[in-house]
């Protein structure tokens, strides 16, 4: 009897506190077949893919293709900066190619029902949709990337989820879908959640006739077997594997990706699942293939490179026509070699490699932002919120002028990318710091030999053609970032001048060599290495300023830290500059000389008419009325030195990018991105970022069009209300009056007009950027 009571008590303890298992969802069967492509995919694209599309998809539930839906969900987080050991990769289309393959990797179905019953359904997706329908109210905050996720895989865990997270059905933290959309999705699930038929799948994956011609041309070039073509193709693949290839003259929305395949054309592509592009393919013979992208295009990973005959001729000119530094020969994939581009590609002329990177500078820098290291503070707290970058002229670059110097320094240029599961004891090792320091000292000595009087404006690359991007703007939006051609915004605090070895190292550290599945040591070492590379770019820039201005300038970027060692200070001031200055506003004067007198005019790079205040200029007064677009620009310009109260309010709600629709007469609406640039005393540490922020020094930029992939907020403003909206920005004081005025324009995630607003912005974006647009991501639309 005693044992029975003990067992009863134990059972009550174990099961009595369990969450109730949810009832199966009743479904009214339909005889009409619901088609995935025609009926289901448009709903998923508009309402699900906005959060479920990439590595940051909650529970790895990727809805951008049927293959991702069929794969299902996982409890394993891809982004985990604290894991002790690297995990096996789970890349869709690469690491498994069947439902069973993903089940072996512990993925579970989201659409399969547990009990067979035509009138009821108990799949995970059905419960998520039904819970939102029954409990549509949006309560509290929703941060799907950082919330503690349960990722239910069965009915018991579904019950736990619903109990712990009331009002957290799908769409997560957004208004429910329409009744018609709900019926379509639930009927599709009830009918077995079938994907495209064979013909539809063929249409999805088959290149167009025009594209097939281009693919044949490019694959022939990339798969030539002589050493020169082989090593060239290897170099190109390592830099273009993330590119969305678009062939001139084909559909605006037809894109391809370059892969390594076990099989040659015309056989079906079988992707070699190597972790990084420089890893050993582990087969004697493989083939570069171009594979059509049939997943929904999302902006955060959409990096377009245009390919045509001119591009092919340029590659021939850069890599095939020149004489190499040694007789072209094959190179092995030994890790120590392949992870160091300065060794494995030493025989390719440095100028050819550097000019390739400059020809594609916008794309290359974009990969730093939208590549694998694209999420969260671990990746982004190494940079300031707003800065401009420029590039060393190849004719002046030391590594081009003296290729032997680069070869001699190859060991010192090694990066922490040979393995993605480094020993935990190496997490804060100074090994790469010491290598970098040796290279830095040697580089300064060599530059002093070549330029004892310092460099001129000609040392900065001006561009060669209209499509070049010799100047780029980087915006950091706290936990995301964006890159733009030209000089956007007001004068930033910091600027970088990048040379070839630095550009190549940033690329291999953040893109080719970065493993999102790696451990804490791998990720931390790359973060620390980026400190060196950031400092090098800033050092290169201030070396163009007068000697007396250099150390004070660097110190102003590193407030509260002794970032500059004494040896660095001496190196910083020992070589003069040949650039002549007329004022004490050296930074303004230098960038104005560059933009107005040096950069190739056909690049169409000019100062931002709204935000940039030239040396000696003053911000205009706020207009009394707004009758023209010019008045709108003047009004925004007048706000350049105001808005601290407004900025504190929005950043307090994690809003760093606000997309504003200005509703003009005759449907001539315009979109403006309001970008908050948060002041950091310095960005020289992994830790304690909040202590280095100073909201009183934050600034606002008003940028025409769309900035970033992750809007944090939407606002809609009638033309007649612009003076009032600008008053909110200029004079916001957190009073009830101004909070009420702000809410008049802001569209919270709980608004019944939210989806209507999102659809307008997305459709407008697609119209404005027919090739480069992609689905905006709502994972970071935080405020309610």
XYZ file of C-alpha atoms in Angstrom:
784
model
C 0.000 0.000 0.000
C 2.812 2.334 0.915
C 4.536 1.652 -2.439
C 1.264 2.285 -4.282
C 0.844 5.676 -2.622
C 4.456 6.537 -3.370
C 3.956 5.600 -7.032
C 0.745 7.626 -7.168
C 2.487 10.652 -5.654
C 5.389 10.310 -8.064
C 3.031 10.039 -11.019
C 1.198 13.146 -9.911
C 4.506 15.004 -9.572
C 5.640 13.970 -13.043
C 2.394 14.183 -14.964
C 0.174 16.378 -12.839
C 2.177 19.494 -13.702
C 2.368 18.706 -17.392
C 0.683 21.087 -19.795
C -2.579 19.802 -21.262
C -2.278 18.227 -24.697
C -4.166 20.428 -27.157
C -7.246 19.048 -28.844
C -6.943 18.191 -32.508
C -8.044 20.998 -34.811
C -11.344 20.354 -36.581
C -11.139 20.635 -40.354
C -13.982 20.758 -42.837
C -12.797 18.463 -45.638
C -12.782 19.976 -49.134
C -13.039 18.158 -52.428
C -11.167 20.999 -54.150
C -7.457 20.235 -54.361
C -5.235 22.959 -52.934
C -2.134 23.468 -55.136
C 1.177 24.423 -53.541
C 2.498 26.729 -56.292
C -0.786 28.444 -57.155
C -2.524 28.608 -53.788
C -0.116 28.033 -50.910
C 3.244 29.517 -51.852
C 1.920 33.092 -52.353
C 0.554 33.050 -48.786
C 3.733 31.595 -47.316
C 5.855 34.170 -49.150
C 3.788 37.086 -47.865
C 3.220 35.942 -44.296
C 5.743 33.250 -43.306
C 8.976 33.658 -45.280
C 9.365 37.165 -43.840
C 10.681 35.438 -40.702
C 11.377 31.860 -41.827
C 13.937 32.032 -44.595
C 17.540 31.731 -43.483
C 19.916 30.581 -40.742
C 18.077 32.907 -38.358
C 14.730 31.186 -38.991
C 13.207 30.268 -35.629
C 13.623 26.507 -35.071
C 15.380 26.337 -38.476
C 11.885 26.223 -40.007
C 12.678 27.533 -43.473
C 9.551 28.285 -45.514
C 11.137 29.796 -48.626
C 10.830 26.546 -50.601
C 8.855 23.328 -50.367
C 12.103 21.515 -49.606
C 12.490 23.676 -46.506
C 8.910 23.058 -45.390
C 9.342 19.337 -45.929
C 12.597 19.398 -43.953
C 10.691 20.730 -40.967
C 12.058 22.130 -37.726
C 14.934 21.519 -35.359
C 15.755 22.305 -31.751
C 19.368 23.079 -32.669
C 20.158 26.797 -32.973
C 22.476 27.719 -35.843
C 23.586 31.009 -34.324
C 25.111 30.210 -30.949
C 28.198 32.208 -30.044
C 28.697 30.270 -26.790
C 28.787 26.643 -27.942
C 31.878 24.738 -26.895
C 32.106 22.481 -29.929
C 31.303 22.967 -33.603
C 28.128 21.235 -34.760
C 27.362 19.433 -37.988
C 26.038 21.825 -40.653
C 22.364 21.779 -41.602
C 22.329 23.688 -44.897
C 19.219 23.205 -46.977
C 19.912 21.607 -50.396
C 23.434 20.651 -49.269
C 23.678 18.568 -46.122
C 20.707 16.282 -46.867
C 18.577 15.823 -49.959
C 15.576 13.844 -48.761
C 12.982 13.827 -46.017
C 14.576 10.761 -44.500
C 18.001 12.400 -44.662
C 16.756 15.314 -42.563
C 14.995 13.022 -40.100
C 18.344 11.354 -39.465
C 19.661 14.818 -38.582
C 16.874 15.140 -36.019
C 14.608 17.460 -37.995
C 10.907 16.797 -37.480
C 7.832 17.430 -39.583
C 5.762 20.566 -39.102
C 2.935 19.491 -41.398
C 2.498 15.773 -40.722
C -0.401 14.841 -38.450
C 0.150 12.383 -35.617
C -3.304 10.747 -35.662
C -5.017 9.668 -38.871
C -8.388 11.401 -39.087
C -9.864 13.221 -42.076
C -11.908 15.619 -39.964
C -9.216 16.610 -37.470
C -5.565 17.571 -37.736
C -2.908 17.778 -35.027
C 0.215 18.802 -36.947
C 2.518 21.455 -35.454
C 1.764 23.986 -38.197
C -1.988 23.440 -37.840
C -1.855 24.092 -34.099
C 0.242 27.239 -34.611
C -2.215 28.662 -37.136
C -5.246 27.681 -35.078
C -3.851 29.182 -31.886
C -3.398 32.547 -33.603
C -6.929 32.351 -34.996
C -8.362 31.651 -31.549
C -6.032 34.016 -29.652
C -5.201 36.837 -32.102
C -4.385 39.475 -29.512
C -0.734 40.535 -29.496
C 0.561 40.907 -25.965
C 4.040 41.911 -24.839
C 7.262 41.843 -26.826
C 8.200 39.426 -29.594
C 11.821 38.862 -30.548
C 11.936 35.546 -32.421
C 15.720 35.589 -32.828
C 16.418 36.018 -29.118
C 13.275 34.708 -27.408
C 13.654 31.387 -25.639
C 12.168 29.056 -28.232
C 10.562 25.736 -27.325
C 10.370 24.415 -30.917
C 7.680 21.796 -30.222
C 8.074 18.528 -32.126
C 5.034 16.600 -30.829
C 1.633 17.140 -29.209
C 2.998 17.071 -25.691
C 5.556 19.752 -26.438
C 2.912 21.680 -28.379
C 0.859 21.790 -25.200
C 3.861 23.074 -23.267
C 4.444 25.767 -25.886
C 0.839 26.966 -25.835
C 0.858 27.114 -22.039
C 4.186 28.940 -21.716
C 3.617 31.247 -24.683
C -0.013 32.327 -24.798
C -0.881 34.507 -27.787
C 2.191 33.251 -29.632
C 0.598 31.459 -32.557
C 1.653 32.063 -36.134
C 2.371 34.557 -37.579
C 4.493 35.098 -34.473
C 3.716 38.475 -32.926
C 1.861 39.780 -35.977
C -1.826 39.977 -36.908
C -3.547 36.787 -37.942
C -3.871 35.881 -41.583
C -7.229 36.325 -43.334
C -9.950 33.689 -43.099
C -9.421 32.831 -46.751
C -5.667 32.388 -46.233
C -6.292 30.315 -43.118
C -8.710 28.039 -44.966
C -6.277 27.589 -47.847
C -3.353 26.651 -45.590
C -5.331 24.377 -43.305
C -6.959 22.567 -46.245
C -3.527 22.093 -47.799
C -2.186 20.625 -44.546
C -5.263 18.399 -44.218
C -4.711 17.141 -47.773
C -1.178 16.025 -46.894
C 0.825 19.237 -47.467
C 1.914 18.146 -50.918
C 4.543 20.081 -52.866
C 4.895 20.926 -56.559
C 4.175 18.187 -59.081
C 6.954 17.022 -61.424
C 6.103 19.529 -64.127
C 5.926 22.427 -61.668
C 9.240 21.400 -60.106
C 10.792 21.292 -63.553
C 9.587 24.824 -64.271
C 10.988 25.985 -60.924
C 14.458 24.513 -61.464
C 14.920 24.639 -65.253
C 16.925 27.609 -66.584
C 15.360 29.667 -69.356
C 16.602 29.174 -72.903
C 18.635 32.395 -72.780
C 20.142 31.461 -69.434
C 21.133 28.007 -70.720
C 23.259 29.642 -73.412
C 25.050 31.741 -70.798
C 25.478 28.805 -68.418
C 27.141 26.731 -71.125
C 29.550 29.568 -71.875
C 30.503 30.143 -68.235
C 30.771 26.483 -67.275
C 33.093 25.863 -70.213
C 35.336 28.699 -69.012
C 35.319 27.593 -65.374
C 35.974 23.918 -66.108
C 38.959 24.171 -68.432
C 41.622 21.856 -67.074
C 44.911 23.648 -67.680
C 46.567 25.044 -64.525
C 45.896 28.677 -65.368
C 42.173 28.223 -65.875
C 41.908 25.765 -62.976
C 43.440 28.097 -60.401
C 41.542 31.077 -61.812
C 38.249 29.185 -61.480
C 39.163 28.174 -57.941
C 39.833 31.806 -56.996
C 36.625 33.006 -58.652
C 34.527 30.314 -56.981
C 35.843 31.176 -53.530
C 34.761 34.788 -54.079
C 31.511 34.242 -55.994
C 29.941 31.272 -54.229
C 27.486 33.559 -52.400
C 26.641 35.657 -55.458
C 23.244 35.521 -57.071
C 24.285 35.347 -60.714
C 22.062 37.317 -63.067
C 22.625 37.075 -66.817
C 22.064 40.253 -68.795
C 19.012 39.984 -71.041
C 17.242 37.349 -68.942
C 14.255 37.739 -66.616
C 14.728 40.207 -63.764
C 13.980 37.435 -61.272
C 16.038 34.544 -62.630
C 19.153 33.927 -60.545
C 21.803 31.242 -60.227
C 24.467 30.178 -57.751
C 27.903 28.722 -58.430
C 28.510 25.315 -56.840
C 31.026 22.504 -56.969
C 29.404 19.331 -58.267
C 30.386 15.683 -58.477
C 28.749 15.614 -61.914
C 29.426 17.455 -65.186
C 26.839 19.069 -67.441
C 24.303 17.960 -68.647
C 23.911 15.548 -65.740
C 21.901 16.578 -62.699
C 23.929 18.668 -60.273
C 25.163 16.855 -57.163
C 26.549 19.499 -54.830
C 29.758 18.649 -52.971
C 28.885 19.393 -49.313
C 32.170 20.937 -48.207
C 31.858 23.348 -45.304
C 33.866 26.266 -46.701
C 34.606 27.096 -50.354
C 38.341 26.498 -49.917
C 37.885 23.086 -48.285
C 39.156 19.961 -50.023
C 36.369 18.561 -52.263
C 37.839 15.098 -51.526
C 37.427 13.881 -55.091
C 39.991 13.926 -57.873
C 37.593 15.401 -60.374
C 34.772 17.850 -59.794
C 32.917 20.447 -61.833
C 31.831 24.044 -61.364
C 28.122 24.255 -62.120
C 25.522 27.005 -62.152
C 22.353 26.029 -60.322
C 19.075 27.914 -60.574
C 17.828 29.398 -57.299
C 14.183 28.433 -56.849
C 13.698 29.469 -53.239
C 11.924 32.736 -52.559
C 14.419 35.574 -52.883
C 14.974 37.323 -49.551
C 16.838 40.603 -49.441
C 19.146 39.732 -46.544
C 20.979 37.124 -48.676
C 20.308 38.586 -52.147
C 23.678 39.738 -53.514
C 23.399 40.179 -57.262
C 26.323 40.145 -59.679
C 25.606 40.788 -63.341
C 27.247 38.426 -65.846
C 27.615 38.910 -69.601
C 30.196 38.716 -72.376
C 31.928 41.856 -71.121
C 32.360 40.245 -67.700
C 33.830 37.113 -69.235
C 36.219 39.195 -71.334
C 37.256 41.083 -68.191
C 38.059 37.827 -66.386
C 40.118 36.744 -69.371
C 41.931 40.084 -69.318
C 42.654 39.941 -65.593
C 43.543 36.295 -65.097
C 44.299 34.500 -68.360
C 46.060 37.080 -70.537
C 48.768 38.325 -68.081
C 51.996 36.510 -67.389
C 51.873 34.956 -63.944
C 54.570 35.294 -61.312
C 55.501 31.638 -61.804
C 54.782 28.995 -64.387
C 51.094 28.179 -63.751
C 50.759 25.006 -61.706
C 48.108 23.172 -59.722
C 47.813 23.719 -55.976
C 46.731 21.258 -53.306
C 43.824 21.662 -50.895
C 45.938 21.104 -47.787
C 44.208 23.163 -45.094
C 47.181 25.298 -44.075
C 47.604 26.246 -47.741
C 44.006 26.613 -48.913
C 43.034 28.752 -45.896
C 45.695 31.326 -46.817
C 44.929 33.045 -50.146
C 48.318 34.785 -50.088
C 49.974 31.390 -50.397
C 47.647 29.362 -52.565
C 47.190 32.149 -55.133
C 50.680 33.642 -55.035
C 51.302 32.747 -58.683
C 48.342 34.870 -59.860
C 49.489 38.508 -60.247
C 48.492 40.538 -57.198
C 47.178 43.298 -59.418
C 44.803 40.861 -61.126
C 43.396 39.656 -57.809
C 43.064 43.146 -56.395
C 41.479 44.583 -59.531
C 38.922 41.761 -59.522
C 37.964 42.704 -55.959
C 37.734 46.390 -56.900
C 35.654 45.647 -60.000
C 33.206 43.931 -57.668
C 33.785 46.054 -54.562
C 30.123 46.636 -53.762
C 29.373 42.913 -53.883
C 32.530 41.934 -51.979
C 31.807 44.339 -49.122
C 28.139 43.317 -49.198
C 29.179 39.741 -48.432
C 30.702 41.017 -45.171
C 27.223 42.299 -44.287
C 24.844 39.713 -45.761
C 27.116 36.685 -45.726
C 27.266 34.027 -43.000
C 28.389 36.453 -40.280
C 25.238 38.530 -40.731
C 23.438 38.220 -37.413
C 23.782 39.704 -33.989
C 26.216 41.558 -31.824
C 28.995 38.962 -32.079
C 29.422 39.980 -35.702
C 28.598 43.666 -35.654
C 29.898 45.272 -32.470
C 33.297 45.474 -34.161
C 32.215 48.460 -36.315
C 30.814 51.934 -35.788
C 27.252 52.705 -36.819
C 28.191 54.815 -39.854
C 31.407 55.093 -41.829
C 32.707 55.478 -45.367
C 35.317 53.300 -47.006
C 37.670 53.919 -49.912
C 40.335 51.785 -51.557
C 44.042 52.026 -52.262
C 44.783 52.612 -55.943
C 46.251 49.391 -57.441
C 48.999 51.493 -59.003
C 50.048 52.604 -55.521
C 49.306 49.478 -53.506
C 52.433 48.089 -51.887
C 51.474 44.470 -52.553
C 51.176 45.266 -56.259
C 54.372 47.303 -56.404
C 56.330 44.648 -54.512
C 54.661 41.207 -54.798
C 57.643 39.608 -53.074
C 56.760 41.515 -49.912
C 53.335 39.879 -49.890
C 54.852 36.442 -50.393
C 57.380 37.048 -47.617
C 54.600 38.118 -45.239
C 52.213 35.266 -46.106
C 52.671 33.524 -42.748
C 52.002 36.747 -40.863
C 48.863 37.249 -42.952
C 47.378 33.940 -41.793
C 43.859 34.188 -40.344
C 42.071 32.136 -37.643
C 40.072 30.156 -40.214
C 41.944 26.879 -40.641
C 39.447 25.146 -38.373
C 36.025 26.113 -37.048
C 36.426 24.149 -33.812
C 39.514 25.593 -32.224
C 40.559 24.600 -28.723
C 38.846 26.602 -26.012
C 42.314 27.460 -24.692
C 42.851 29.394 -27.935
C 39.764 31.579 -27.499
C 41.794 34.562 -26.311
C 45.153 33.556 -27.721
C 47.450 36.355 -28.906
C 48.989 34.245 -31.683
C 47.212 36.088 -34.498
C 47.704 39.433 -32.799
C 51.463 38.828 -32.851
C 51.387 37.788 -36.524
C 49.403 40.882 -37.390
C 51.758 43.116 -35.429
C 54.793 41.744 -37.284
C 53.083 42.351 -40.622
C 51.972 45.852 -39.606
C 55.510 46.936 -38.652
C 56.971 45.458 -41.838
C 54.297 47.121 -43.950
C 54.960 50.562 -42.463
C 58.679 50.205 -43.140
C 58.016 49.198 -46.730
C 55.614 52.061 -47.365
C 58.160 54.477 -45.964
C 60.650 53.211 -48.575
C 58.209 53.653 -51.446
C 56.607 56.894 -50.233
C 59.063 58.753 -47.975
C 57.111 61.990 -48.531
C 53.742 60.333 -48.016
C 50.941 59.679 -50.453
C 48.769 61.921 -52.607
C 45.091 61.801 -53.573
C 46.156 59.602 -56.477
C 46.833 56.844 -53.960
C 43.056 56.444 -53.652
C 41.269 54.442 -56.330
C 38.953 56.701 -58.334
C 37.188 53.930 -60.267
C 37.536 52.907 -63.902
C 33.930 52.864 -65.172
C 30.463 54.104 -64.291
C 29.389 50.947 -62.456
C 32.403 50.990 -60.114
C 31.997 51.784 -56.413
C 35.223 53.509 -55.283
C 33.408 54.913 -52.230
C 30.987 52.941 -50.088
C 28.803 53.735 -47.090
C 28.360 51.245 -44.251
C 25.454 51.572 -41.852
C 25.241 49.396 -38.792
C 21.684 48.999 -37.494
C 22.703 47.554 -34.114
C 22.098 43.865 -34.926
C 22.170 44.146 -38.736
C 23.971 46.324 -41.277
C 23.847 47.523 -44.877
C 26.254 48.742 -47.553
C 25.547 51.361 -50.205
C 27.422 52.815 -53.143
C 28.587 56.389 -52.603
C 28.766 58.653 -49.552
C 25.383 58.581 -47.823
C 24.484 60.519 -44.730
C 26.237 63.203 -42.770
C 29.990 63.246 -42.228
C 30.755 60.058 -40.280
C 33.180 59.925 -37.372
C 35.344 57.225 -38.936
C 36.563 56.287 -42.392
C 38.600 53.390 -43.723
C 41.162 53.208 -46.494
C 41.467 49.569 -47.557
C 44.359 48.012 -49.453
C 44.527 44.611 -51.133
C 45.835 42.472 -48.236
C 43.271 44.002 -45.893
C 40.339 43.531 -48.291
C 41.274 39.905 -48.921
C 41.669 39.160 -45.219
C 38.329 40.709 -44.293
C 36.675 38.603 -46.987
C 38.258 35.332 -45.905
C 37.688 36.042 -42.216
C 34.033 37.068 -42.427
C 32.862 35.149 -45.485
C 34.891 32.323 -47.005
C 36.388 31.184 -43.703
C 33.574 31.944 -41.281
C 31.572 28.950 -40.071
C 28.217 29.746 -38.459
C 28.260 26.206 -37.064
C 31.669 26.770 -35.422
C 32.437 26.972 -31.731
C 33.029 29.929 -29.414
C 36.774 29.903 -30.006
C 36.399 30.120 -33.798
C 33.854 32.935 -33.637
C 35.659 34.896 -30.919
C 39.017 34.703 -32.680
C 37.510 36.088 -35.867
C 35.818 38.879 -33.901
C 39.139 39.785 -32.285
C 40.964 39.574 -35.616
C 38.465 42.039 -37.068
C 39.610 44.551 -34.453
C 43.038 44.511 -36.101
C 41.586 44.872 -39.589
C 39.318 47.739 -38.574
C 42.211 49.557 -36.955
C 44.353 49.019 -40.058
C 41.719 50.615 -42.291
C 41.366 53.573 -39.946
C 45.151 53.885 -39.662
C 45.475 53.926 -43.466
C 42.935 56.736 -43.657
C 44.403 58.988 -40.979
C 47.818 58.588 -42.640
C 46.430 60.907 -45.332
C 45.823 63.648 -42.756
C 48.475 66.091 -41.505
C 50.799 64.438 -38.996
C 49.649 66.549 -36.061
C 46.010 65.507 -36.581
C 46.495 61.737 -36.701
C 46.835 60.658 -33.090
C 44.081 63.036 -31.854
C 41.774 61.714 -34.586
C 42.382 58.089 -33.666
C 42.000 58.908 -29.971
C 38.609 60.488 -30.707
C 37.496 57.164 -32.194
C 38.760 55.147 -29.209
C 37.482 57.102 -26.220
C 38.074 55.304 -22.955
C 40.587 52.809 -24.291
C 44.296 52.860 -24.923
C 44.002 51.273 -28.356
C 47.118 52.822 -29.833
C 50.336 51.355 -28.561
C 53.353 53.634 -28.403
C 54.966 51.895 -31.370
C 51.780 52.465 -33.380
C 51.726 56.138 -32.447
C 55.280 56.590 -33.678
C 54.478 54.776 -36.932
C 51.356 56.840 -37.361
C 53.189 60.153 -37.472
C 56.589 59.329 -38.951
C 55.645 59.737 -42.670
C 54.104 63.035 -43.870
C 51.325 63.457 -46.415
C 51.523 65.167 -49.809
C 47.888 66.223 -49.674
C 47.573 69.984 -49.158
C 45.072 71.348 -46.645
C 43.700 74.882 -46.425
C 41.693 74.598 -43.209
C 41.811 72.801 -39.877
C 38.765 70.690 -40.810
C 41.009 68.045 -42.312
C 38.520 65.201 -42.584
C 35.869 67.345 -44.295
C 38.424 68.837 -46.620
C 39.901 65.498 -47.617
C 36.589 63.830 -48.403
C 35.362 66.902 -50.280
C 38.504 66.898 -52.412
C 37.935 63.230 -53.142
C 34.272 63.436 -54.066
C 34.348 66.700 -55.977
C 37.738 66.568 -57.714
C 39.062 63.026 -57.736
C 36.462 60.240 -57.975
C 35.450 59.354 -61.548
C 32.462 61.561 -62.423
C 30.649 58.812 -64.317
C 30.277 56.816 -61.078
C 27.671 59.454 -60.140
C 28.982 59.666 -56.599
C 28.152 62.958 -54.923
C 27.325 64.200 -51.474
C 23.963 63.524 -49.910
C 21.911 66.702 -50.451
C 19.833 66.120 -47.344
C 22.323 65.066 -44.688
C 25.829 66.232 -45.605
C 26.764 69.649 -44.295
C 29.857 70.960 -46.066
C 32.651 72.628 -44.201
C 31.470 76.135 -43.341
C 27.799 75.439 -44.071
C 24.980 75.637 -41.547
C 21.828 73.567 -41.402
C 18.836 75.488 -42.849
C 15.819 76.655 -40.895
C 12.721 74.455 -40.904
C 10.353 75.561 -43.730
C 7.058 77.141 -42.679
C 5.166 75.064 -45.254
C 5.798 72.035 -47.465
C 4.620 72.487 -51.025
C 7.405 70.761 -52.988
C 9.852 67.879 -52.651
C 12.540 70.531 -52.223
C 10.725 71.764 -49.110
C 10.699 68.176 -47.830
C 14.478 67.888 -48.348
C 15.098 71.205 -46.601
C 12.954 70.116 -43.678
C 14.862 66.865 -43.297
C 18.139 68.761 -43.607
C 17.035 71.107 -40.831
C 16.689 68.088 -38.539
C 20.307 66.993 -38.981
C 21.351 68.407 -35.610
C 18.119 67.711 -33.726
C 16.010 64.808 -32.570
C 17.777 63.484 -29.468
C 14.459 62.921 -27.676
C 13.002 61.119 -30.672
C 16.114 58.965 -31.085
C 16.118 57.953 -27.428
C 12.483 56.946 -27.740
C 12.899 54.780 -30.838
C 16.231 53.202 -29.896
C 14.734 52.414 -26.508
C 12.294 50.279 -28.479
C 15.140 48.742 -30.556
C 14.266 50.823 -33.617
C 17.330 51.755 -35.655
C 15.781 51.885 -39.140
C 12.355 53.424 -39.698
C 10.802 53.160 -43.174
C 8.504 56.115 -43.832
C 5.928 56.336 -46.598
C 5.192 59.938 -47.524
C 1.790 59.966 -49.220
C 1.882 62.573 -51.978
C -0.882 63.726 -54.323
C -1.591 61.693 -57.477
C -0.131 58.466 -55.999
C 3.435 59.786 -56.234
C 4.329 58.418 -52.816
C 7.985 58.295 -51.769
C 9.837 56.180 -49.222
C 12.411 57.610 -46.839
C 14.567 55.570 -44.493
C 15.251 57.289 -41.178
C 18.504 55.793 -39.913
C 19.700 56.245 -36.332
C 23.484 56.315 -35.967
C 24.224 55.358 -32.377
C 27.303 56.890 -30.814
C 29.897 54.503 -29.426
C 32.864 55.853 -27.483
C 34.737 52.951 -29.061
C 34.034 49.542 -30.597
C 37.229 47.949 -29.361
C 35.790 45.282 -27.081
C 33.552 42.255 -27.217
C 31.956 43.192 -23.930
C 30.193 46.089 -22.270
C 28.827 47.735 -25.386
C 25.922 49.410 -23.568
C 28.376 51.281 -21.356
C 30.057 52.785 -24.420
C 26.851 54.210 -25.920
C 26.041 57.914 -25.589
C 22.470 58.638 -26.753
C 23.074 62.384 -26.467
C 25.448 62.155 -29.411
C 23.337 59.921 -31.676
C 22.530 61.326 -35.115
C 19.797 60.841 -37.724
C 20.179 60.384 -41.466
C 17.273 60.705 -43.901
C 17.960 58.467 -46.900
C 15.825 58.323 -50.007
C 14.601 54.781 -50.631
C 15.261 51.581 -48.717
C 18.088 51.040 -46.249
C 18.738 47.606 -44.796
C 16.996 44.241 -44.961
C 15.387 44.376 -41.506
C 12.972 47.290 -41.035
C 12.412 47.926 -37.337
C 9.327 50.077 -37.872
C 6.989 51.451 -40.539
C 5.419 54.907 -40.560
C 2.851 56.400 -42.926
C 2.611 60.183 -43.225
C 0.127 62.196 -45.270
C 1.753 65.053 -47.152
C -0.301 67.630 -45.208
C 1.004 66.150 -41.930
C 4.718 66.511 -42.720
C 5.159 69.627 -40.513
C 3.611 67.733 -37.602
C 5.723 64.630 -38.264
C 8.891 66.730 -38.382
C 7.797 68.407 -35.146
C 7.634 64.949 -33.544
C 11.232 64.265 -34.604
C 12.542 67.698 -33.684
C 10.807 68.249 -30.361
C 9.845 64.838 -28.991
C 10.053 64.944 -25.189
C 8.375 61.647 -24.192
C 5.302 63.541 -22.999
C 1.858 62.029 -23.514
C 1.237 64.654 -26.189
C 4.214 63.604 -28.301
C 3.756 59.886 -27.718
C 0.203 60.270 -29.037
C 1.455 62.212 -32.049
C 4.108 59.573 -32.739
C 1.513 56.794 -32.616
C -0.523 58.610 -35.243
C 2.152 57.766 -37.840
C 3.838 54.630 -36.532
C 2.382 51.239 -37.505
C 2.796 48.815 -34.576
C 2.975 45.088 -35.210
C -0.444 44.737 -33.567
C -2.144 47.126 -35.988
C -4.978 45.750 -38.103
C -3.343 47.639 -40.966
C 0.053 46.035 -40.433
C -0.074 43.508 -43.286
C -1.573 46.073 -45.649
C 1.287 48.424 -44.775
C 3.956 45.745 -45.130
C 2.554 44.664 -48.519
C 2.687 48.246 -49.780
C 6.320 48.687 -48.768
C 7.311 45.309 -50.201
C 5.537 45.906 -53.517
C 7.039 49.370 -53.763
C 10.504 47.975 -53.046
C 10.060 45.372 -55.781
C 9.001 48.101 -58.195
C 11.894 50.394 -57.308
C 14.511 47.612 -57.451
C 13.267 44.973 -59.931
C 16.521 42.977 -59.842
C 18.047 43.786 -56.448
C 14.944 43.701 -54.263
C 14.048 40.749 -52.093
C 11.610 39.965 -49.341
C 12.191 42.193 -46.309
C 12.735 40.412 -42.997
C 10.412 41.061 -40.062
C 12.327 39.167 -37.370
C 13.529 42.506 -36.001
C 10.274 44.456 -36.232
C 10.219 44.685 -32.476
C 7.977 47.454 -31.238
C 4.281 46.966 -30.521
